[in-house]
Coordinates of C-alpha atoms in Angstrom, one line a residue:
Chain A
M15 CA 25.9 44.0 3.5
T16 CA 22.5 42.3 3.9
L17 CA 22.3 39.1 1.8
L18 CA 19.1 37.6 3.2
T19 CA 16.1 39.4 4.7
V20 CA 13.4 37.2 6.2
D21 CA 10.4 39.4 6.8
R22 CA 7.4 38.1 8.8
L23 CA 7.8 34.5 7.5
S24 CA 5.0 32.1 8.5
V25 CA 4.6 28.5 7.6
N26 CA 1.2 27.0 7.7
L27 CA 0.4 23.3 7.4
Q28 CA -2.9 22.5 5.8
G29 CA -4.5 20.3 8.4
E30 CA -7.9 18.6 8.3
S31 CA -9.4 21.3 10.5
G32 CA -7.8 24.3 8.9
P33 CA -4.3 25.6 8.7
V34 CA -1.8 25.0 11.6
A35 CA 0.9 27.6 12.0
L36 CA 4.3 25.9 12.4
V37 CA 6.3 29.1 12.0
R38 CA 4.9 32.5 13.1
D39 CA 6.1 35.9 11.9
V40 CA 9.8 35.1 11.9
S41 CA 12.0 38.0 10.9
F42 CA 15.8 38.2 10.7
T43 CA 18.5 39.3 8.4
L44 CA 21.8 37.7 7.4
D45 CA 24.8 39.6 6.2
R46 CA 27.4 38.1 3.9
R47 CA 29.9 36.1 5.9
E48 CA 27.7 36.3 8.9
T49 CA 27.0 33.1 11.0
L50 CA 23.6 32.8 12.5
G51 CA 22.5 30.2 15.0
I52 CA 18.8 29.1 15.2
V53 CA 18.2 27.4 18.6
G54 CA 15.2 25.7 20.0
E55 CA 13.9 22.4 21.0
S56 CA 12.3 19.8 18.6
G57 CA 9.2 21.1 16.9
C58 CA 9.9 24.8 17.5
G59 CA 9.9 25.5 13.7
K60 CA 13.6 25.8 13.1
T61 CA 13.8 23.1 10.5
M62 CA 10.6 24.4 8.8
T63 CA 12.2 27.9 8.6
A64 CA 15.3 26.4 6.9
L65 CA 13.2 24.4 4.5
A66 CA 11.2 27.5 3.7
L67 CA 14.4 29.3 2.8
M68 CA 15.2 26.4 0.4
G69 CA 11.7 26.4 -1.0
L70 CA 11.5 22.7 0.0
L71 CA 8.6 22.7 2.4
P72 CA 6.4 19.6 2.5
E73 CA 3.6 19.6 0.0
A74 CA 0.9 20.4 2.6
A75 CA 2.8 23.4 4.0
R76 CA 2.8 26.9 2.7
A77 CA 5.0 29.9 3.3
E78 CA 3.8 33.4 3.8
G79 CA 5.7 36.6 4.2
R80 CA 8.9 37.5 2.4
I81 CA 12.3 35.9 2.0
L82 CA 14.5 38.4 0.1
F83 CA 17.7 36.8 -1.1
D84 CA 19.9 39.3 -3.0
G85 CA 16.8 41.3 -3.7
E86 CA 14.7 38.4 -5.0
D87 CA 11.7 37.1 -3.1
L88 CA 12.0 33.4 -2.7
V89 CA 8.4 32.9 -1.4
T90 CA 7.0 34.0 -4.8
A91 CA 9.8 32.7 -7.0
D92 CA 8.8 29.9 -9.4
E93 CA 10.1 26.3 -9.1
A94 CA 12.6 26.6 -12.0
R95 CA 14.2 29.6 -10.4
L96 CA 14.4 27.9 -7.0
C97 CA 16.0 24.9 -8.7
A98 CA 18.7 27.2 -10.2
L99 CA 19.4 28.7 -6.8
R100 CA 19.4 25.5 -4.7
G101 CA 22.8 23.8 -4.5
D102 CA 24.3 26.7 -6.4
R103 CA 23.8 29.8 -4.3
I104 CA 22.0 28.3 -1.3
A105 CA 23.1 24.9 -0.1
M106 CA 21.9 22.8 2.8
I107 CA 23.2 19.9 4.8
F108 CA 21.0 17.7 7.0
Q109 CA 20.9 15.9 10.3
E110 CA 21.2 12.3 9.2
P111 CA 24.3 11.7 7.1
M112 CA 23.3 8.0 7.1
T113 CA 20.2 8.5 5.1
S114 CA 20.9 11.7 3.3
L115 CA 23.2 10.2 0.8
N116 CA 21.8 7.9 -2.0
P117 CA 22.9 4.3 -1.1
V118 CA 23.1 3.2 -4.7
H119 CA 25.2 6.0 -6.1
T120 CA 29.0 6.4 -5.5
V121 CA 30.2 9.2 -3.3
G122 CA 32.1 10.8 -6.2
A123 CA 29.0 10.8 -8.4
Q124 CA 26.9 12.4 -5.7
V125 CA 29.4 15.3 -5.2
A126 CA 30.0 15.6 -9.0
E127 CA 26.2 15.8 -9.6
V128 CA 26.0 19.4 -8.3
L129 CA 28.8 20.5 -10.5
R130 CA 27.3 18.9 -13.6
L131 CA 24.0 20.5 -12.9
H132 CA 25.0 24.0 -12.1
R133 CA 28.4 24.3 -13.7
A134 CA 27.6 22.3 -16.8
M135 CA 30.8 20.3 -16.3
G136 CA 31.4 17.0 -18.1
E137 CA 31.7 13.8 -16.1
G138 CA 35.5 13.7 -16.0
E139 CA 35.9 17.4 -15.1
A140 CA 33.2 17.1 -12.4
L141 CA 34.8 14.0 -10.8
A142 CA 38.2 15.7 -10.8
E143 CA 36.6 18.7 -8.9
A144 CA 34.8 16.2 -6.6
L145 CA 38.1 14.7 -5.8
R146 CA 39.5 18.1 -4.8
L147 CA 36.5 18.8 -2.7
L148 CA 36.7 15.4 -0.9
D149 CA 40.3 16.2 -0.2
L150 CA 39.3 19.6 1.1
V151 CA 36.8 18.3 3.6
G152 CA 39.4 15.9 5.0
I153 CA 38.3 12.5 3.5
P154 CA 41.4 10.3 3.7
K155 CA 42.4 8.5 0.5
A156 CA 39.9 10.7 -1.4
R157 CA 40.8 9.1 -4.8
E158 CA 39.8 5.7 -3.6
R159 CA 36.7 7.1 -1.9
L160 CA 35.4 8.6 -5.1
S161 CA 34.1 5.2 -6.2
A162 CA 33.0 4.1 -2.7
Y163 CA 29.3 3.8 -1.7
P164 CA 27.9 5.6 1.3
H165 CA 27.6 2.4 3.3
Q166 CA 31.3 1.9 3.1
L167 CA 32.0 5.2 5.0
S168 CA 31.6 6.2 8.6
G169 CA 29.0 8.6 9.8
G170 CA 31.5 11.5 10.1
Q171 CA 32.9 10.8 6.6
R172 CA 29.4 10.8 5.2
Q173 CA 28.7 14.2 6.7
R174 CA 32.0 15.3 5.2
V175 CA 30.7 14.1 1.8
M176 CA 27.5 16.0 2.3
I177 CA 29.5 19.1 3.1
A178 CA 31.7 18.6 0.0
A179 CA 28.6 18.4 -2.2
A180 CA 27.1 21.5 -0.5
L181 CA 30.2 23.6 -1.0
A182 CA 30.9 22.4 -4.6
C183 CA 29.4 25.5 -6.2
R184 CA 30.7 27.9 -3.5
P185 CA 27.2 29.0 -2.3
D186 CA 26.5 32.3 -0.7
I187 CA 24.6 30.7 2.2
L188 CA 25.1 27.3 3.8
L189 CA 22.1 26.0 5.8
A190 CA 23.2 23.4 8.3
D191 CA 20.3 21.6 10.0
E192 CA 21.6 19.8 13.2
P193 CA 24.7 18.7 11.2
T194 CA 26.4 17.1 14.2
T195 CA 23.4 15.7 16.2
A196 CA 23.6 12.2 14.7
L197 CA 27.3 11.9 15.1
D198 CA 29.6 10.6 17.9
V199 CA 30.7 13.3 20.3
T200 CA 34.3 13.2 19.2
V201 CA 33.3 13.5 15.6
Q202 CA 30.9 16.3 16.3
A203 CA 33.7 18.7 17.3
Q204 CA 35.7 17.8 14.2
I205 CA 32.7 18.4 11.8
L206 CA 31.9 21.6 13.6
D207 CA 35.5 22.8 13.2
L208 CA 35.4 21.9 9.6
I209 CA 32.2 23.8 8.9
G210 CA 33.6 26.8 10.7
E211 CA 36.9 26.7 8.8
L212 CA 35.2 26.3 5.4
V213 CA 32.7 29.0 6.0
R214 CA 35.5 31.4 6.8
E215 CA 37.7 30.2 3.9
F216 CA 34.9 30.4 1.3
G217 CA 33.4 33.6 2.7
M218 CA 29.9 32.0 3.1
A219 CA 27.1 33.0 5.4
L220 CA 26.0 30.2 7.6
V221 CA 22.7 29.4 9.2
L222 CA 23.3 26.8 11.8
I223 CA 20.2 25.1 13.3
T224 CA 20.7 23.3 16.5
H225 CA 19.3 22.5 19.9
D226 CA 22.8 22.6 21.4
L227 CA 23.8 26.0 22.9
G228 CA 27.4 24.9 23.1
V229 CA 27.6 24.5 19.4
V230 CA 26.1 28.0 18.9
G231 CA 28.6 29.6 21.3
Q232 CA 31.4 28.0 19.4
V233 CA 30.5 28.9 15.8
T234 CA 28.0 31.7 15.4
D235 CA 28.0 35.6 15.5
R236 CA 24.3 35.9 16.1
V237 CA 21.6 33.8 17.6
I238 CA 17.9 33.6 17.3
V239 CA 16.0 31.5 19.9
M240 CA 12.7 29.9 18.7
Y241 CA 9.9 28.6 20.7
A242 CA 6.6 27.1 19.4
G243 CA 7.1 28.8 16.0
N244 CA 8.0 32.2 17.3
V245 CA 11.4 33.9 17.6
V246 CA 11.5 34.7 21.3
E247 CA 14.9 36.3 21.5
S248 CA 17.5 37.4 19.1
G249 CA 20.9 39.1 19.4
P250 CA 24.6 38.8 19.1
T251 CA 25.8 35.5 20.5
E252 CA 28.1 37.1 23.1
T253 CA 25.3 39.3 24.3
I254 CA 22.8 36.5 24.7
F255 CA 25.4 34.3 26.4
A256 CA 26.2 37.1 28.8
K257 CA 22.7 38.4 29.4
R258 CA 19.9 36.0 28.4
A259 CA 16.7 37.9 28.7
H260 CA 13.7 35.8 27.7
P261 CA 12.6 33.3 30.4
Y262 CA 12.7 30.5 27.8
T263 CA 16.3 31.3 26.9
Q264 CA 17.2 31.3 30.6
G265 CA 15.5 27.9 30.9
L266 CA 17.5 26.6 27.9
F267 CA 20.8 27.7 29.5
A268 CA 19.8 26.3 32.9
A269 CA 19.0 22.9 31.2
R270 CA 22.5 22.7 29.7
P271 CA 24.6 19.8 31.0
R272 CA 27.3 21.5 33.2
Q273 CA 30.9 20.8 32.7
A274 CA 32.5 18.6 35.3
G275 CA 34.4 20.5 38.0
R276 CA 31.9 23.4 38.1
T277 CA 31.1 24.3 41.6
S278 CA 27.4 24.8 40.8
Q279 CA 27.0 21.2 39.8
R280 CA 24.1 19.7 41.6
G281 CA 24.1 16.3 40.0
R282 CA 20.8 16.9 38.2
L283 CA 19.9 19.0 35.2
D284 CA 17.4 21.8 35.4
T285 CA 14.3 21.3 33.3
I286 CA 11.6 23.6 32.0
P287 CA 8.4 22.3 33.5
G288 CA 5.5 21.4 31.1
V289 CA 5.5 20.7 27.4
V290 CA 5.5 22.7 24.2
P291 CA 1.9 23.6 23.2
D292 CA 0.4 21.8 20.2
P293 CA 0.8 24.0 17.1
S294 CA -2.9 23.9 16.5
A295 CA -3.8 25.1 20.0
V296 CA -5.4 28.6 20.0
I297 CA -3.5 30.6 22.6
A298 CA -4.5 34.2 23.2
G299 CA -1.4 35.3 25.1
C300 CA 2.3 34.2 25.2
R301 CA 2.8 30.6 23.9
F302 CA 5.4 30.1 26.7
A303 CA 3.2 31.5 29.5
D304 CA 2.1 28.1 30.8
R305 CA 5.7 27.0 31.4
C306 CA 7.0 30.4 32.5
R307 CA 7.8 31.1 36.1
H308 CA 7.5 34.8 35.6
A309 CA 4.1 34.6 33.9
V310 CA 1.4 37.0 35.2
D311 CA -2.2 37.6 34.2
I312 CA -1.4 39.7 31.1
C313 CA 0.9 36.9 29.7
H314 CA -2.1 34.7 29.3
R315 CA -4.4 37.3 27.8
Q316 CA -2.3 39.3 25.3
P317 CA 0.4 38.3 22.8
P318 CA 3.7 39.6 24.0
P319 CA 5.4 42.5 22.2
L320 CA 8.9 42.4 20.7
V321 CA 10.9 44.4 23.2
P322 CA 14.3 45.9 22.4
I323 CA 16.6 45.3 25.3
G324 CA 20.0 46.5 24.0
A325 CA 21.8 47.1 20.7
D326 CA 20.4 44.6 18.3
H327 CA 19.0 42.5 21.2
D328 CA 15.3 41.8 21.3
A329 CA 12.9 39.6 23.3
L330 CA 9.3 38.6 22.8
C331 CA 8.1 39.1 26.4
H332 CA 5.7 41.3 28.4
R333 CA 7.9 41.5 31.5
V334 CA 11.4 41.3 30.1
R335 CA 12.2 45.0 30.9
E336 CA 11.7 44.2 34.6
W337 CA 14.9 42.2 34.7
A338 CA 16.8 42.9 31.5
Chain B
M17 CA 31.2 -9.7 -5.6
S18 CA 32.3 -13.1 -6.9
A19 CA 31.8 -14.5 -3.4
V20 CA 28.2 -13.4 -3.4
I21 CA 27.6 -14.9 -6.8
A22 CA 29.3 -18.2 -5.8
Q23 CA 27.1 -18.3 -2.7
R24 CA 23.9 -17.7 -4.8
L25 CA 25.1 -20.3 -7.4
F26 CA 25.6 -22.9 -4.7
A27 CA 22.1 -22.2 -3.3
F28 CA 20.7 -22.4 -6.8
L29 CA 22.2 -25.9 -7.4
A30 CA 21.2 -27.1 -4.0
T31 CA 17.6 -26.0 -4.6
L32 CA 17.5 -27.8 -8.0
L33 CA 18.8 -31.0 -6.5
A34 CA 16.3 -30.9 -3.5
T35 CA 13.3 -30.1 -5.7
S36 CA 14.2 -32.8 -8.2
L37 CA 14.2 -35.2 -5.3
V38 CA 10.8 -34.1 -4.1
V39 CA 9.3 -34.3 -7.6
F40 CA 10.7 -37.8 -8.0
L41 CA 9.6 -39.0 -4.6
V42 CA 6.1 -37.6 -5.0
L43 CA 5.5 -39.1 -8.4
E44 CA 7.4 -42.3 -8.3
V45 CA 8.2 -43.5 -4.8
L46 CA 5.2 -42.6 -2.6
P47 CA 2.5 -45.4 -2.4
G48 CA 0.5 -45.7 -5.6
D49 CA 1.7 -47.6 -8.6
S50 CA 2.5 -45.2 -11.5
A51 CA 1.6 -47.9 -14.1
Q52 CA -1.7 -48.6 -12.4
I53 CA -2.5 -44.9 -12.3
M54 CA -1.7 -44.5 -16.0
L55 CA -3.8 -47.4 -17.1
G56 CA -6.7 -46.9 -14.7
V57 CA -8.2 -49.1 -11.9
D58 CA -9.8 -51.5 -14.4
A59 CA -6.6 -52.4 -16.3
E60 CA -5.5 -56.0 -16.7
P61 CA -2.7 -57.0 -14.3
D62 CA -0.7 -58.3 -17.3
A63 CA -0.9 -54.9 -19.0
V64 CA 0.1 -53.2 -15.8
A65 CA 3.1 -55.5 -15.4
A66 CA 4.1 -54.9 -19.0
L67 CA 4.0 -51.1 -18.5
R68 CA 5.9 -51.4 -15.2
E69 CA 8.6 -53.2 -17.1
K70 CA 8.6 -50.7 -20.0
L71 CA 8.9 -47.8 -17.6
G72 CA 11.6 -49.5 -15.6
L73 CA 9.6 -49.3 -12.4
N74 CA 11.1 -52.6 -11.3
R75 CA 14.5 -51.1 -11.0
P76 CA 15.7 -49.6 -7.7
A77 CA 14.4 -46.1 -7.0
A78 CA 17.9 -44.7 -6.6
E79 CA 18.9 -46.0 -10.0
R80 CA 15.8 -44.6 -11.6
Y81 CA 16.4 -41.2 -10.0
L82 CA 19.9 -40.9 -11.3
T83 CA 18.9 -42.0 -14.8
W84 CA 16.2 -39.4 -14.8
L85 CA 18.7 -36.7 -13.6
A86 CA 21.1 -37.8 -16.3
G87 CA 18.3 -37.5 -18.8
F88 CA 18.1 -33.8 -18.1
M89 CA 21.7 -33.4 -19.0
T90 CA 21.6 -35.4 -22.2
G91 CA 18.0 -34.5 -23.3
D92 CA 16.9 -38.1 -23.2
L93 CA 13.8 -38.0 -21.1
G94 CA 12.1 -41.1 -22.5
D95 CA 9.0 -41.3 -24.6
S96 CA 5.5 -40.0 -23.8
Y97 CA 3.1 -42.7 -23.1
T98 CA 0.1 -41.1 -24.9
Y99 CA 1.9 -39.4 -27.8
S100 CA 4.6 -42.1 -28.3
V101 CA 7.2 -39.5 -29.2
P102 CA 10.3 -38.5 -27.1
V103 CA 9.2 -36.1 -24.3
I104 CA 12.1 -33.8 -25.2
E105 CA 10.5 -33.2 -28.6
L106 CA 7.2 -32.4 -27.1
I107 CA 8.7 -29.9 -24.7
V108 CA 10.9 -28.2 -27.4
D109 CA 7.8 -27.8 -29.6
R110 CA 5.8 -26.3 -26.8
I111 CA 8.4 -23.9 -25.4
A112 CA 8.9 -22.5 -28.9
I113 CA 5.5 -20.9 -28.2
T114 CA 5.5 -20.4 -24.5
I115 CA 8.9 -18.7 -24.1
P116 CA 8.4 -16.1 -26.9
L117 CA 4.9 -15.5 -25.6
A118 CA 6.1 -15.1 -22.0
V119 CA 8.9 -12.7 -23.1
M120 CA 6.5 -10.6 -25.2
A121 CA 4.0 -10.4 -22.3
M122 CA 6.7 -9.6 -19.8
V123 CA 8.2 -6.8 -22.0
L124 CA 4.7 -5.3 -22.4
T125 CA 4.0 -5.7 -18.7
I126 CA 7.3 -3.9 -17.7
A127 CA 6.8 -1.1 -20.2
I128 CA 3.2 -0.4 -19.1
A129 CA 3.7 -0.9 -15.3
L130 CA 6.9 1.2 -14.9
T131 CA 5.5 4.2 -16.8
T132 CA 2.1 4.2 -15.2
G133 CA 3.3 3.2 -11.8
V134 CA 5.9 6.0 -11.7
F135 CA 3.4 8.4 -13.2
A136 CA 0.9 7.6 -10.5
A137 CA 3.5 8.0 -7.7
A138 CA 4.6 11.4 -9.2
H139 CA 1.0 12.5 -9.2
H140 CA 0.2 11.1 -5.8
N141 CA -3.3 11.9 -4.6
R142 CA -4.1 13.8 -7.8
P143 CA -6.3 12.9 -10.8
G144 CA -3.4 11.2 -12.7
D145 CA -2.9 8.9 -9.7
W146 CA -6.6 8.1 -9.4
G147 CA -6.8 7.3 -13.1
V148 CA -4.0 4.9 -13.0
M149 CA -5.2 3.2 -9.8
L150 CA -8.7 2.8 -11.3
G151 CA -7.3 1.3 -14.5
A152 CA -5.1 -1.1 -12.3
Q153 CA -8.2 -2.0 -10.3
I154 CA -10.1 -2.9 -13.4
G155 CA -7.1 -4.8 -14.8
I156 CA -6.8 -6.9 -11.7
A157 CA -10.5 -7.5 -11.5
M158 CA -11.1 -8.4 -15.1
P159 CA -10.4 -12.1 -15.9
N160 CA -7.7 -12.2 -18.6
F161 CA -9.6 -14.8 -20.7
W162 CA -12.5 -12.4 -21.0
F163 CA -10.2 -9.6 -22.1
G164 CA -8.7 -12.1 -24.5
I165 CA -12.1 -12.8 -26.0
L166 CA -12.8 -9.1 -26.3
L167 CA -9.5 -8.6 -28.1
V168 CA -10.4 -11.4 -30.5
L169 CA -13.8 -10.0 -31.2
F170 CA -12.5 -6.5 -31.9
F171 CA -9.1 -7.0 -33.5
A172 CA -9.6 -10.4 -35.2
V173 CA -13.3 -10.6 -36.0
T174 CA -14.2 -6.9 -36.6
L175 CA -11.0 -5.4 -37.8
G176 CA -9.4 -8.6 -39.2
W177 CA -5.9 -7.4 -38.2
F178 CA -5.0 -10.7 -36.5
S179 CA -6.0 -14.3 -36.7
A180 CA -8.5 -15.3 -34.0
G181 CA -6.3 -18.2 -32.8
G182 CA -4.0 -21.0 -33.6
F183 CA -0.3 -20.9 -34.3
P184 CA 1.2 -21.2 -37.8
G185 CA 4.7 -22.2 -36.6
W186 CA 8.0 -20.3 -36.8
E187 CA 9.4 -22.1 -39.8
D188 CA 6.9 -21.0 -42.5
D189 CA 6.4 -17.4 -41.7
P190 CA 8.0 -15.9 -38.6
L191 CA 6.1 -12.7 -38.9
D192 CA 2.8 -14.5 -38.9
A193 CA 3.9 -16.6 -35.9
F194 CA 4.8 -13.4 -34.1
K195 CA 1.5 -11.8 -35.0
A196 CA -0.3 -14.9 -33.6
L197 CA 1.2 -14.2 -30.2
I198 CA 0.4 -10.5 -30.0
L199 CA -3.2 -10.7 -28.8
P200 CA -2.4 -13.4 -26.2
A201 CA 0.6 -11.4 -25.0
V202 CA -1.6 -8.3 -24.6
S203 CA -4.3 -10.2 -22.7
L204 CA -1.7 -11.7 -20.4
A205 CA 0.1 -8.3 -19.9
L206 CA -3.1 -6.5 -18.9
V207 CA -3.5 -8.3 -15.5
Q208 CA 0.3 -8.6 -14.9
S209 CA 0.9 -4.9 -15.6
A210 CA -2.0 -3.9 -13.3
I211 CA -0.4 -5.8 -10.5
L212 CA 3.1 -4.5 -11.2
A213 CA 2.0 -0.9 -11.6
R214 CA 0.6 -1.0 -8.1
V215 CA 3.8 -2.4 -6.7
T216 CA 5.8 0.2 -8.6
R217 CA 3.7 3.0 -7.4
S218 CA 3.9 2.1 -3.7
A219 CA 7.7 1.4 -4.0
V220 CA 8.3 4.8 -5.6
L221 CA 6.1 6.5 -3.1
D222 CA 8.1 4.9 -0.3
V223 CA 11.4 6.0 -1.8
L224 CA 10.2 9.6 -2.4
R225 CA 9.9 10.0 1.3
E226 CA 13.6 9.2 1.8
D227 CA 16.1 11.7 3.0
Y228 CA 18.3 11.3 -0.1
I229 CA 15.5 12.6 -2.3
R230 CA 15.4 15.7 -0.2
T231 CA 19.2 16.0 -0.6
A232 CA 18.8 15.7 -4.4
R233 CA 16.2 18.4 -4.4
A234 CA 18.5 20.6 -2.1
K235 CA 21.2 20.2 -4.8
G236 CA 18.9 21.8 -7.3
L237 CA 17.4 18.8 -9.1
S238 CA 13.8 19.2 -10.2
K239 CA 11.2 16.8 -8.7
R240 CA 11.2 14.8 -11.9
A241 CA 15.0 14.6 -12.1
A242 CA 15.2 13.6 -8.4
L243 CA 12.6 10.9 -9.0
W244 CA 14.3 9.4 -12.1
G245 CA 17.9 10.0 -11.1
H246 CA 17.6 9.0 -7.4
G247 CA 14.3 7.4 -6.8
L248 CA 13.8 4.8 -9.4
R249 CA 16.8 2.6 -8.9
N250 CA 16.1 2.5 -5.1
A251 CA 12.5 1.5 -5.8
M252 CA 13.5 -1.4 -8.0
I253 CA 14.0 -4.1 -5.4
P254 CA 10.4 -4.9 -4.7
V255 CA 9.5 -4.3 -8.3
V256 CA 12.1 -6.8 -9.6
T257 CA 10.9 -9.3 -7.0
V258 CA 7.4 -9.2 -8.4
M259 CA 8.7 -9.2 -11.9
G260 CA 10.5 -12.4 -11.3
L261 CA 7.4 -14.1 -9.9
Q262 CA 5.4 -12.9 -12.9
F263 CA 7.9 -14.1 -15.4
A264 CA 8.1 -17.5 -13.8
F265 CA 4.3 -17.7 -13.9
L266 CA 4.2 -16.7 -17.6
L267 CA 7.0 -19.2 -18.5
S268 CA 5.1 -22.0 -16.9
G269 CA 2.5 -21.7 -19.6
T270 CA -0.8 -20.1 -19.2
I271 CA -3.5 -22.8 -19.6
I272 CA -6.5 -20.5 -20.0
I273 CA -5.0 -18.0 -22.5
E274 CA -3.5 -20.8 -24.5
N275 CA -6.9 -22.4 -24.7
V276 CA -8.6 -19.2 -25.7
F277 CA -6.2 -18.6 -28.5
Y278 CA -5.7 -22.3 -29.5
L279 CA -2.0 -22.1 -28.8
P280 CA -0.2 -25.5 -28.3
G281 CA 2.0 -24.2 -25.5
L282 CA 3.4 -25.7 -22.3
G283 CA 0.3 -25.0 -20.3
R284 CA -1.8 -27.1 -22.6
L285 CA 0.8 -29.8 -22.7
I286 CA 0.7 -30.3 -19.0
F287 CA -3.0 -29.9 -18.8
Q288 CA -3.4 -32.7 -21.4
A289 CA -0.7 -34.8 -19.8
I290 CA -2.5 -34.7 -16.5
S291 CA -5.9 -35.4 -17.8
Q292 CA -4.5 -38.4 -19.8
R293 CA -2.4 -39.5 -16.8
D294 CA 0.8 -39.4 -18.8
L295 CA 3.0 -39.3 -15.7
I296 CA 6.2 -39.4 -17.7
V297 CA 5.4 -36.1 -19.4
V298 CA 4.0 -34.7 -16.1
K299 CA 7.1 -35.5 -14.2
D300 CA 9.4 -33.9 -16.8
V301 CA 7.3 -30.8 -17.4
V302 CA 6.9 -30.2 -13.6
M303 CA 10.7 -30.5 -13.2
L304 CA 11.2 -28.1 -16.2
M305 CA 8.9 -25.6 -14.5
V306 CA 10.9 -25.9 -11.3
I307 CA 14.1 -25.3 -13.2
K308 CA 12.7 -22.2 -14.7
V309 CA 11.5 -20.8 -11.4
V310 CA 14.8 -21.5 -9.8
V311 CA 16.8 -20.0 -12.7
I312 CA 14.6 -16.9 -12.6
N313 CA 15.1 -16.5 -8.8
F314 CA 18.8 -16.8 -9.3
L315 CA 18.7 -14.1 -12.0
V316 CA 16.6 -11.9 -9.7
D317 CA 19.2 -12.4 -6.9
L318 CA 21.9 -11.2 -9.3
L319 CA 19.8 -8.2 -10.3
Y320 CA 19.4 -7.3 -6.6
V321 CA 23.2 -7.2 -6.3
A322 CA 23.4 -5.1 -9.5
I323 CA 20.8 -2.7 -8.2
D324 CA 22.0 -2.2 -4.6
P325 CA 25.7 -2.2 -3.9
R326 CA 25.0 -2.8 -0.2
L327 CA 24.0 -6.4 -1.0
K328 CA 27.5 -7.1 -2.5
T329 CA 28.9 -7.4 1.0
A330 CA 25.8 -8.8 2.8
T331 CA 25.3 -12.5 3.1

């Protein structure tokens, strides 16, 4: 059952010399209990897409298109309605657990706040529930931690607190924006496992934003790959891992650090030559063409079509049929 | 927590001791005879010698310093040379005006600055922000004595709501005394609140860019609720710092405003004492001002710790 339909979503930033498109015509759907990964390098528009879903875009940015959540268009919804949905039915956790918690409020108060806001709980009841949640996300000695301040916790524990606050109202969708990027490698795996477990247990849908393909392979059912504001490839995770079609996706996989012991190890990582085009640059053809080793004349002249490659597997490329 | 307070308390006492030594050295020990200064260059040598004896300037400096320090504990600060009354009486009379005036001006300043500063930040780059910033610019540019005169013209002369100046004393009619301080307090608060409003605005703007504000919004708080619930307390550190400086300034007496409104406050006392070379009064009042500044800084330090729990563990 479709929970969320994103239909030709664009996000434009009002610049001094006219609007700059940060997200271009992004479309995807999310079913209940489905986990979706959004992959791409910094500045590809993945965070802007998530903020648009929350209605929390920066003041100078505007969303166009439709975001249908349970039949309701979030692009046109008013602020009061969005406030009622945020934290209650759509929750979000962020990249930096260090700065995402308020340093002058106790951990317990910050988790309890969501419950007091959306569930009209009194302070005592909300704190009791916060204690249960902190326990659930694996904070040791949760009772003592209720009255602790964020600076007294480690990075991993702070991200657990963020997760506890996000899950407090049992949302339908959890948006996780690079939730493990700022953490130690050993902690990354624990947090990722925790998110995976809780998503299953609570029956939530998950949108996981990351630049790390390994994370995507571990957690998600489906993947969309973004480049310079566009979705360049989308499909089931298994399919994309087995048969990556778009040259950019291929480049991303090639640039992954290989695990030790692999015979193909060459001691150096592959890179994609060139840089991401400036969002304000006017490009007639494919925005990846300048960096693409398959690019031919048409790639520079015409915007690429979205080409179906297999069941539920699409790529935004002129030439993809030649190899996929 | 108590360790931090003990540490601050120690710094507080050390500062007091060090500054008292500086004040004493500058006024009594450095070259230049206090008695000669007080009597003037043309004074008779006999008269100077008599005053030296009366002031105890012939005793060793260390002994005089300790006696002076002890005087602050017991309230015996000697007699004023020009007024021939105990200095402590002079000071008590004057701070009965200066302290209530400073408190009234500060309360007004905080009330105006916090509301307008937060309002401006919440309406950043919109007409509300521009209006507050324009008002603050005018408030900073306008000399407060001129604003004081305007207030007198309008509220005292034209409307007759307040007296144009002077202070009736607290004993006879406390309400009248309170009313006499309202116009001076308003003229002081104008400039101070203009400064503090700007500080508040920029502090709140900085905080509004923080990640935890975005987290609060992601939890479903409205912009306003996120600002008041999560922004304000975090923005308070720079605001409290400036508040402390302003309160110390106001407590030291405000010579110009006291003159405009004929208020016999601490500012006029030190002004008169300096012009009459009454070094006994000067020394004691300067030390009193130092004490007030140090006490306020100590209180500001305690406020920091109350505002930001991270400072409880920091050194």
